Amino acid sequence: MRPKPGSGGMNGSGRPWRYAIPGLTIFAGILFTASASTAHGTDLRGGSRTKITELIAQEQRQYQGSQARYGHLRRQVEGLVRAAGQRDARVKAAQEDADRLAARTGFAPLTGRGVRVTLDDAPAGRRIPGDPGPDDLVVHQQDVQAVVNALWTGGATGVQIMDQRLISTSAVRCVGNTLILQGVVYSPPFRITATGDPGRLRAALDASPAIQVYRQYVAEYGLGYTVTTLKKTTLPAYTGNVQPKYATALESDGANTHP
């Protein structure tokens, strides 16, 4: 959770640093000399090592390939299920139930009124009073999660982050000031869209303690926070993989059991 603006950081005259800096300078000089001697003028990092950005790009390409294969297999399965439904009334009834629940569970597009929340880092190069640290000037994982949780609390019928629909197993992860969602990396500004009653959704956002703290950072340090009412918006269907972890069959021991 974010601390309130101004509650962290170093206060006082900083006198201990007066004695620590000379020692750190000497230590850094020793390390520099040892590194130069060890490397003999060569690059200690090694030019052949994969950069983090290249690794992320490679993982994204692999993810996109997996998504394409998954989409192809999923269409095949859906075709087989439809064909089976034409021969078996039980399969047809189960498929109709799934179709009715698809939009609410994220597996079909959903259209309706709603709101869009946009979160953004503080503008670069802006003169900010006080002494904020780098972490005070960027959107964090808990900020995105706070918005998503507030929207669900406000009765959202569906939620989308950037261009991806959320389902019950979706997880929001941030690395630095980038967001990773279902294998895709996004940079700010982050847009969270929800369908539902705009009045209830806005009220839930205003009532969230975590968002109230974030808005203090908006006022103090210039982070971005806007809420837009949407008369009509369409959320896409979830297209990621679904991997149930557990599936168990009920065993009857002769007594009355409930599913």
C-alpha atoms as one frame of an Amber mdcrd trajectory, in Angstrom:
protein
   0.000   0.000   0.000   1.202   3.505  -0.773   2.196   5.618   2.254   0.646
   9.045   2.408   2.656  11.704   0.567   5.343  13.178   2.779   5.217  10.325
   5.306   8.413   8.625   4.084  11.872   9.638   3.013  14.802  11.023   4.986
  14.311  13.945   7.342  16.796  15.885   9.434  20.186  17.257   8.599  21.617
  13.972   7.250  24.782  14.291   9.364  25.606  10.518   9.234  26.231  10.881
   5.477  28.986  13.422   6.238  31.071  10.561   7.581  29.840   7.810   5.282
  30.568   9.518   1.945  34.397   9.558   2.265  34.382   5.882   3.209  32.108
   5.000   0.289  34.362   6.950  -2.094  37.451   5.007  -0.991  35.547   1.702
  -1.246  34.322   2.560  -4.763  37.892   3.344  -5.835  39.113  -0.041  -4.598
  36.325  -1.820  -6.499  37.081   0.134  -9.688  40.780  -0.796  -9.507  39.977
  -4.462  -8.869  37.501  -4.549 -11.754  39.975  -2.970 -14.172  42.657  -5.451
 -13.160  40.343  -8.439 -13.529  38.823  -7.389 -16.837  42.118  -6.333 -18.470
  40.216  -3.753 -20.457  37.433  -6.139 -21.552  33.697  -5.863 -21.003  32.815
  -7.641 -17.778  29.159  -7.925 -18.813  29.938  -9.821 -22.000  28.473  -8.578
 -25.279  26.842 -11.947 -26.014  24.496 -11.823 -23.056  20.835 -11.380 -23.845
  19.460  -8.014 -22.833  16.314  -7.896 -20.734  14.409  -6.072 -23.469  15.337
  -8.770 -25.991  14.245 -11.469 -23.554  10.876  -9.782 -23.042  10.391  -9.434
 -26.808  11.248 -13.102 -27.302   8.774 -14.180 -24.618   6.064 -12.035 -26.200
   6.648 -13.630 -29.604   6.385 -17.077 -28.055   3.218 -16.050 -26.239   1.648
 -14.738 -29.440   2.471 -18.003 -31.205   0.925 -19.983 -28.349  -2.178 -17.796
 -28.484  -2.576 -18.437 -32.202  -2.317 -22.211 -31.697  -4.684 -22.040 -28.734
  -7.245 -20.085 -30.767  -7.108 -22.660 -33.565  -7.574 -25.589 -31.163 -10.336
 -23.785 -29.303 -12.294 -23.248 -32.525 -11.899 -26.939 -33.323 -13.225 -27.931
 -29.899 -16.167 -25.550 -30.191 -17.012 -27.035 -33.585 -16.932 -30.561 -32.170
 -19.128 -29.529 -29.232 -21.685 -27.918 -31.550 -21.753 -31.037 -33.685 -22.205
 -33.213 -30.602 -25.066 -30.964 -29.462 -26.951 -31.760 -32.610 -26.845 -35.462
 -31.686 -27.182 -35.311 -27.895 -29.797 -33.199 -26.099 -27.718 -33.130 -22.890
 -24.719 -31.631 -24.685 -26.967 -29.098 -26.372 -28.519 -28.043 -23.042 -25.076
 -27.688 -21.421 -23.856 -25.595 -24.356 -26.886 -23.305 -24.117 -26.197 -22.781
 -20.397 -22.562 -21.939 -21.197 -23.644 -19.480 -23.882 -25.907 -17.667 -21.416
 -23.081 -17.316 -18.896 -20.344 -16.487 -21.409 -20.736 -12.695 -21.389 -20.801
 -12.415 -17.589 -17.809 -14.712 -17.147 -15.753 -12.921 -19.789 -15.896 -15.418
 -22.645 -18.171 -13.380 -24.922 -18.284  -9.662 -25.788 -20.316  -7.486 -23.426
 -21.945  -4.166 -24.338 -23.457  -1.571 -22.022 -22.955   1.648 -20.096 -19.886
   2.031 -17.990 -16.833   4.046 -16.983 -13.184   4.246 -18.003 -10.435   5.000
 -15.479  -7.042   6.185 -16.722  -3.937   6.061 -14.519  -0.663   7.662 -15.592
   2.816   8.445 -14.282   3.739  11.990 -13.316   5.010  14.080 -16.265   8.755
  13.815 -16.813  10.804  16.928 -16.096   8.147  18.585 -13.963   9.412  20.545
 -10.953   7.778  18.976  -7.908   7.908  20.510  -4.430   9.332  18.434  -1.642
  11.628  15.481  -2.236   9.613  12.653  -3.828  11.400   9.424  -4.689  11.148
   7.738  -8.112   8.555   5.289  -6.777   6.293   8.192  -5.810   6.009   9.334
  -9.429   4.800   6.136 -11.143   1.669   4.000 -11.143   2.105   0.797  -9.139
   0.518  -2.635  -9.276  -1.586  -1.938  -6.197  -2.997   1.198  -7.835  -4.318
  -0.770 -10.819  -5.607  -3.498  -8.498  -7.354  -0.899  -6.326  -9.274   0.416
  -9.339 -10.240  -3.085 -10.504 -11.390  -4.115  -7.007 -13.429  -0.927  -6.594
 -15.160  -1.479  -9.938 -16.134  -5.036  -9.003 -17.381  -3.735  -5.660 -19.469
  -1.169  -7.529 -21.313  -3.909  -9.408 -19.306  -4.052 -12.630 -20.633  -6.688
 -15.030 -17.312  -6.849 -16.844 -13.839  -5.289 -16.608 -11.154  -4.736 -19.220
  -7.547  -3.516 -18.770  -6.058  -1.946 -21.899  -7.306  -4.250 -24.686  -7.803
  -7.404 -22.592 -10.878  -8.688 -20.794 -10.447  -9.903 -17.224 -11.782 -13.187
 -15.885 -11.766 -14.647 -12.378  -8.201 -15.985 -12.729  -6.650 -12.854 -14.285
  -3.669 -11.433 -12.389  -2.241  -7.919 -12.615   1.559  -7.689 -12.372   3.835
  -4.664 -12.664   7.582  -4.583 -13.347   8.920  -1.081 -12.850   6.385   1.197
 -14.476   5.187  -1.408 -16.987   2.196  -3.684 -16.574   2.198  -7.368 -17.535
  -1.213  -8.884 -18.185  -1.619 -12.393 -19.561   1.785 -12.338 -21.215   1.551
  -8.875 -22.781   3.576  -5.858 -21.578   1.926  -2.422 -21.449   3.295   1.029
 -20.666   1.318   3.845 -19.021  -1.171   5.388 -19.293  -3.191   2.387 -18.089
  -6.869   2.326 -19.086  -9.356   0.254 -17.078 -12.868   0.008 -18.556 -15.910
  -1.466 -16.833 -19.539  -2.004 -17.781 -22.258  -1.370 -15.225 -24.193   1.472
 -13.671 -21.914   4.533 -13.978 -23.241   6.120 -10.769 -22.528   3.021  -8.671
 -19.123   2.521 -10.272 -18.080   6.132  -9.606 -19.327   5.928  -6.017 -17.277
   2.769  -5.421 -14.170   4.451  -6.814 -14.681   7.470  -4.554 -15.229   5.240
  -1.503 -12.069   3.142  -1.974  -9.451   3.982   0.719  -6.617   2.844  -1.580
  -7.787   5.153  -4.365  -8.143   8.018  -1.895  -4.434   7.625  -1.043  -3.545
   7.437  -4.745  -5.453  10.665  -5.367  -3.306  12.365  -2.732  -0.326  11.489
  -4.931  -2.252  12.916  -7.872  -2.622  16.211  -6.019   0.933  16.292  -4.604
   3.040  14.887  -7.431   0.935  15.099 -10.592   0.103  11.431 -11.210  -2.725
  10.973 -13.699  -6.246   9.975 -12.651  -9.331  10.517 -14.793 -12.755   8.872
 -14.755 -14.917   9.073 -17.871 -18.560   8.030 -18.096 -19.351   5.924 -21.165
 -22.880   5.866 -22.558 -22.034   2.716 -24.482 -18.938   0.545 -24.604 -18.170
  -2.997 -25.700 -15.736  -5.205 -23.839 -14.068  -7.918 -25.929 -14.218 -11.591
 -25.078 -11.345 -13.101 -23.125  -8.979 -14.858 -25.524  -6.315 -16.220 -23.178
  -5.713 -19.750 -22.017  -7.879 -21.317 -19.339  -6.264 -24.027 -17.240  -8.454
 -25.532 -14.503  -6.202 -26.823 -11.737  -8.522 -29.322 -10.128 -11.372 -31.524
 -11.308 -12.795 -34.144  -8.958 -15.750 -36.468  -9.309 -18.296 -36.826  -6.526
 -18.351 -40.288  -4.977 -21.624 -41.514  -3.577 -21.523 -43.602  -0.412 -25.246
 -44.296  -0.459 -26.152 -41.268   1.636 -27.805 -38.145   0.324 -25.179 -35.777
  -1.048 -25.308 -32.294  -2.444 -23.305 -31.221  -5.513
